[in-house]
């Protein structure tokens, strides 16, 4: 299957522990990822979480498609308070597969977050999936900063 990797690095004025805790909770992705409108059937086992999420796509402002996806999330806090990692896999019914990884590093009083996505799609879908994923990465950085940063 065709594939690509997208990477976006940004700073958040919150310590790694707070960024990690926020990204380790599946329900926090509602609104954090602009396409995500629902999270359900959350099953936890140690540092691993499996859940079902719903992405809502709108086409031409008229048509709506709810894409039900299976998500696995693995949260690794071993190196906190200095760094942490969250990674996982997303499986879509359209055979779009996405591996993701958030590397969170202490940066002064805040955090440096590297958001990496590895997309694999059936032929003909990669360009669309990559454009959507890139837009989600940029929006996720803005929303995460808005949610976690405190006024000075």
PDB file of C-alpha atoms in Angstrom:
ATOM      1  CA  UNK A   1       0.000   0.000   0.000  1.00  0.00           C
ATOM      2  CA  UNK A   2       1.214   3.554  -0.641  1.00  0.00           C
ATOM      3  CA  UNK A   3       2.551   5.259   2.492  1.00  0.00           C
ATOM      4  CA  UNK A   4       3.976   8.492   3.847  1.00  0.00           C
ATOM      5  CA  UNK A   5       5.154   9.932   7.139  1.00  0.00           C
ATOM      6  CA  UNK A   6       4.176  13.334   8.522  1.00  0.00           C
ATOM      7  CA  UNK A   7       5.933  15.033  11.429  1.00  0.00           C
ATOM      8  CA  UNK A   8       4.983  18.209  13.289  1.00  0.00           C
ATOM      9  CA  UNK A   9       6.934  19.577  16.278  1.00  0.00           C
ATOM     10  CA  UNK A  10       5.543  22.270  18.558  1.00  0.00           C
ATOM     11  CA  UNK A  11       5.948  23.710  22.048  1.00  0.00           C
ATOM     12  CA  UNK A  12       3.382  23.711  24.842  1.00  0.00           C
ATOM     13  CA  UNK A  13       3.820  25.842  27.966  1.00  0.00           C
ATOM     14  CA  UNK A  14       2.901  22.951  30.258  1.00  0.00           C
ATOM     15  CA  UNK A  15       5.172  20.324  31.827  1.00  0.00           C
ATOM     16  CA  UNK A  16       5.530  16.886  30.199  1.00  0.00           C
ATOM     17  CA  UNK A  17       3.460  15.245  32.960  1.00  0.00           C
ATOM     18  CA  UNK A  18       0.424  17.362  32.041  1.00  0.00           C
ATOM     19  CA  UNK A  19       0.849  16.914  28.291  1.00  0.00           C
ATOM     20  CA  UNK A  20       1.271  13.159  28.767  1.00  0.00           C
ATOM     21  CA  UNK A  21      -1.812  12.861  31.016  1.00  0.00           C
ATOM     22  CA  UNK A  22      -3.911  14.770  28.486  1.00  0.00           C
ATOM     23  CA  UNK A  23      -2.775  12.736  25.472  1.00  0.00           C
ATOM     24  CA  UNK A  24      -3.099   9.418  27.360  1.00  0.00           C
ATOM     25  CA  UNK A  25      -6.861   9.882  27.849  1.00  0.00           C
ATOM     26  CA  UNK A  26      -8.947   8.843  24.786  1.00  0.00           C
ATOM     27  CA  UNK A  27     -11.885  11.157  25.544  1.00  0.00           C
ATOM     28  CA  UNK A  28      -9.546  14.168  25.377  1.00  0.00           C
ATOM     29  CA  UNK A  29      -9.154  13.568  21.630  1.00  0.00           C
ATOM     30  CA  UNK A  30     -12.712  14.783  21.028  1.00  0.00           C
ATOM     31  CA  UNK A  31     -12.100  18.267  19.710  1.00  0.00           C
ATOM     32  CA  UNK A  32      -8.322  17.812  20.020  1.00  0.00           C
ATOM     33  CA  UNK A  33      -8.477  16.087  16.659  1.00  0.00           C
ATOM     34  CA  UNK A  34     -10.986  18.241  14.738  1.00  0.00           C
ATOM     35  CA  UNK A  35     -12.516  15.292  12.898  1.00  0.00           C
ATOM     36  CA  UNK A  36     -13.149  13.262  16.056  1.00  0.00           C
ATOM     37  CA  UNK A  37     -16.688  13.547  17.422  1.00  0.00           C
ATOM     38  CA  UNK A  38     -17.073  10.467  19.644  1.00  0.00           C
ATOM     39  CA  UNK A  39     -15.069   7.943  21.668  1.00  0.00           C
ATOM     40  CA  UNK A  40     -16.687   4.764  22.981  1.00  0.00           C
ATOM     41  CA  UNK A  41     -16.029   1.184  24.086  1.00  0.00           C
ATOM     42  CA  UNK A  42     -12.844   2.121  25.964  1.00  0.00           C
ATOM     43  CA  UNK A  43     -10.947  -0.940  27.279  1.00  0.00           C
ATOM     44  CA  UNK A  44      -7.841  -0.430  29.437  1.00  0.00           C
ATOM     45  CA  UNK A  45      -5.142  -2.975  30.174  1.00  0.00           C
ATOM     46  CA  UNK A  46      -2.013  -1.682  31.907  1.00  0.00           C
ATOM     47  CA  UNK A  47      -0.567   1.148  29.814  1.00  0.00           C
ATOM     48  CA  UNK A  48      -2.556   0.079  26.751  1.00  0.00           C
ATOM     49  CA  UNK A  49      -6.024   1.282  25.737  1.00  0.00           C
ATOM     50  CA  UNK A  50      -8.251   0.065  22.908  1.00  0.00           C
ATOM     51  CA  UNK A  51     -11.299   2.049  21.860  1.00  0.00           C
ATOM     52  CA  UNK A  52     -13.637   2.938  19.032  1.00  0.00           C
ATOM     53  CA  UNK A  53     -13.689   6.498  17.735  1.00  0.00           C
ATOM     54  CA  UNK A  54     -15.858   8.296  15.204  1.00  0.00           C
ATOM     55  CA  UNK A  55     -14.379  10.740  12.699  1.00  0.00           C
ATOM     56  CA  UNK A  56     -16.848  13.019  10.944  1.00  0.00           C
ATOM     57  CA  UNK A  57     -16.041  14.127   7.409  1.00  0.00           C
ATOM     58  CA  UNK A  58     -18.039  16.746   5.540  1.00  0.00           C
ATOM     59  CA  UNK A  59     -17.937  16.960   1.768  1.00  0.00           C
ATOM     60  CA  UNK A  60     -19.013  20.097  -0.101  1.00  0.00           C
ATOM     61  CA  UNK A  61     -20.655  21.305   3.117  1.00  0.00           C
ATOM     62  CA  UNK A  62     -23.653  19.074   2.408  1.00  0.00           C
ATOM     63  CA  UNK A  63     -22.658  15.452   2.726  1.00  0.00           C
ATOM     64  CA  UNK A  64     -21.609  13.912   6.019  1.00  0.00           C
ATOM     65  CA  UNK A  65     -19.727  10.659   6.529  1.00  0.00           C
ATOM     66  CA  UNK A  66     -19.027   9.165   9.960  1.00  0.00           C
ATOM     67  CA  UNK A  67     -15.938   6.980   9.808  1.00  0.00           C
ATOM     68  CA  UNK A  68     -15.827   4.473  12.684  1.00  0.00           C
ATOM     69  CA  UNK A  69     -12.229   3.596  13.514  1.00  0.00           C
ATOM     70  CA  UNK A  70     -10.476   1.189  15.878  1.00  0.00           C
ATOM     71  CA  UNK A  71      -7.716   2.794  17.926  1.00  0.00           C
ATOM     72  CA  UNK A  72      -4.958   1.373  20.101  1.00  0.00           C
ATOM     73  CA  UNK A  73      -3.083   3.737  22.416  1.00  0.00           C
ATOM     74  CA  UNK A  74       0.035   2.831  24.410  1.00  0.00           C
ATOM     75  CA  UNK A  75       1.198   5.323  27.050  1.00  0.00           C
ATOM     76  CA  UNK A  76       4.803   5.025  28.266  1.00  0.00           C
ATOM     77  CA  UNK A  77       5.567   7.400  31.180  1.00  0.00           C
ATOM     78  CA  UNK A  78       8.843   5.674  32.167  1.00  0.00           C
ATOM     79  CA  UNK A  79      11.068   8.738  31.792  1.00  0.00           C
ATOM     80  CA  UNK A  80       8.781  11.351  33.344  1.00  0.00           C
ATOM     81  CA  UNK A  81       9.241  14.097  34.464  1.00  0.00           C
ATOM     82  CA  UNK A  82      11.787  14.537  31.633  1.00  0.00           C
ATOM     83  CA  UNK A  83      10.100  12.784  28.728  1.00  0.00           C
ATOM     84  CA  UNK A  84       7.338  10.370  27.769  1.00  0.00           C
ATOM     85  CA  UNK A  85       5.852   8.701  24.725  1.00  0.00           C
ATOM     86  CA  UNK A  86       2.388   7.831  23.506  1.00  0.00           C
ATOM     87  CA  UNK A  87       1.956   5.706  20.410  1.00  0.00           C
ATOM     88  CA  UNK A  88      -0.571   3.512  18.721  1.00  0.00           C
ATOM     89  CA  UNK A  89      -2.406   2.398  15.629  1.00  0.00           C
ATOM     90  CA  UNK A  90      -5.598   3.480  13.908  1.00  0.00           C
ATOM     91  CA  UNK A  91      -7.522   1.120  11.613  1.00  0.00           C
ATOM     92  CA  UNK A  92     -10.217   2.508   9.345  1.00  0.00           C
ATOM     93  CA  UNK A  93     -12.834   0.453   7.470  1.00  0.00           C
ATOM     94  CA  UNK A  94     -11.507   2.014   4.239  1.00  0.00           C
ATOM     95  CA  UNK A  95      -8.239   0.095   4.890  1.00  0.00           C
ATOM     96  CA  UNK A  96      -6.449   3.308   5.871  1.00  0.00           C
ATOM     97  CA  UNK A  97      -3.876   2.463   8.530  1.00  0.00           C
ATOM     98  CA  UNK A  98      -2.124   5.052  10.638  1.00  0.00           C
ATOM     99  CA  UNK A  99       0.602   4.578  13.188  1.00  0.00           C
ATOM    100  CA  UNK A 100       1.089   7.549  15.465  1.00  0.00           C
ATOM    101  CA  UNK A 101       3.605   8.662  18.060  1.00  0.00           C
ATOM    102  CA  UNK A 102       3.798  11.634  20.410  1.00  0.00           C
ATOM    103  CA  UNK A 103       7.295  12.161  21.809  1.00  0.00           C
ATOM    104  CA  UNK A 104       7.124  14.602  24.717  1.00  0.00           C
ATOM    105  CA  UNK A 105      10.358  16.204  25.948  1.00  0.00           C
ATOM    106  CA  UNK A 106      10.890  18.749  28.720  1.00  0.00           C
ATOM    107  CA  UNK A 107      11.697  22.183  27.268  1.00  0.00           C
ATOM    108  CA  UNK A 108      12.419  24.590  30.120  1.00  0.00           C
ATOM    109  CA  UNK A 109       9.192  24.875  32.109  1.00  0.00           C
ATOM    110  CA  UNK A 110       7.192  23.490  29.190  1.00  0.00           C
ATOM    111  CA  UNK A 111       7.262  20.669  26.670  1.00  0.00           C
ATOM    112  CA  UNK A 112       8.412  20.032  23.125  1.00  0.00           C
ATOM    113  CA  UNK A 113       5.993  17.649  21.400  1.00  0.00           C
ATOM    114  CA  UNK A 114       6.811  15.786  18.191  1.00  0.00           C
ATOM    115  CA  UNK A 115       3.663  14.400  16.568  1.00  0.00           C
ATOM    116  CA  UNK A 116       4.548  11.726  13.972  1.00  0.00           C
ATOM    117  CA  UNK A 117       2.008   9.968  11.745  1.00  0.00           C
ATOM    118  CA  UNK A 118       2.744   7.033   9.426  1.00  0.00           C
ATOM    119  CA  UNK A 119      -0.048   6.571   6.881  1.00  0.00           C
ATOM    120  CA  UNK A 120      -0.698   3.549   4.683  1.00  0.00           C
ATOM    121  CA  UNK A 121      -3.656   3.652   2.308  1.00  0.00           C
ATOM    122  CA  UNK A 122      -5.128   1.793  -0.636  1.00  0.00           C
ATOM    123  CA  UNK A 123      -4.066   3.265  -4.007  1.00  0.00           C
ATOM    124  CA  UNK A 124      -5.727   6.592  -4.744  1.00  0.00           C
ATOM    125  CA  UNK A 125      -6.376   7.601  -1.109  1.00  0.00           C
ATOM    126  CA  UNK A 126      -2.935   8.659   0.109  1.00  0.00           C
ATOM    127  CA  UNK A 127      -3.086  12.283  -1.021  1.00  0.00           C
ATOM    128  CA  UNK A 128      -6.509  12.847   0.591  1.00  0.00           C
ATOM    129  CA  UNK A 129      -5.566  11.008   3.809  1.00  0.00           C
ATOM    130  CA  UNK A 130      -2.248  12.884   4.103  1.00  0.00           C
ATOM    131  CA  UNK A 131      -3.923  16.288   3.615  1.00  0.00           C
ATOM    132  CA  UNK A 132      -6.512  15.477   6.291  1.00  0.00           C
ATOM    133  CA  UNK A 133      -3.853  14.115   8.684  1.00  0.00           C
ATOM    134  CA  UNK A 134      -1.609  17.158   8.220  1.00  0.00           C
ATOM    135  CA  UNK A 135      -4.509  19.507   8.960  1.00  0.00           C
ATOM    136  CA  UNK A 136      -5.341  17.465  12.081  1.00  0.00           C
ATOM    137  CA  UNK A 137      -1.714  17.690  13.279  1.00  0.00           C
ATOM    138  CA  UNK A 138      -1.642  21.477  12.975  1.00  0.00           C
ATOM    139  CA  UNK A 139      -5.038  21.877  14.646  1.00  0.00           C
ATOM    140  CA  UNK A 140      -4.082  19.436  17.411  1.00  0.00           C
ATOM    141  CA  UNK A 141      -1.050  21.582  18.278  1.00  0.00           C
ATOM    142  CA  UNK A 142      -3.226  24.710  18.547  1.00  0.00           C
ATOM    143  CA  UNK A 143      -5.939  23.029  20.606  1.00  0.00           C
ATOM    144  CA  UNK A 144      -3.453  21.331  22.938  1.00  0.00           C
ATOM    145  CA  UNK A 145      -1.774  24.682  23.620  1.00  0.00           C
ATOM    146  CA  UNK A 146      -5.173  26.312  24.225  1.00  0.00           C
ATOM    147  CA  UNK A 147      -6.209  23.551  26.638  1.00  0.00           C
ATOM    148  CA  UNK A 148      -2.984  23.289  28.661  1.00  0.00           C
ATOM    149  CA  UNK A 149      -1.192  26.622  28.635  1.00  0.00           C
ATOM    150  CA  UNK A 150      -1.756  28.943  31.547  1.00  0.00           C
ATOM    151  CA  UNK A 151      -1.657  32.726  31.223  1.00  0.00           C
ATOM    152  CA  UNK A 152       1.575  34.220  32.547  1.00  0.00           C
TER     153      UNK A 152
END
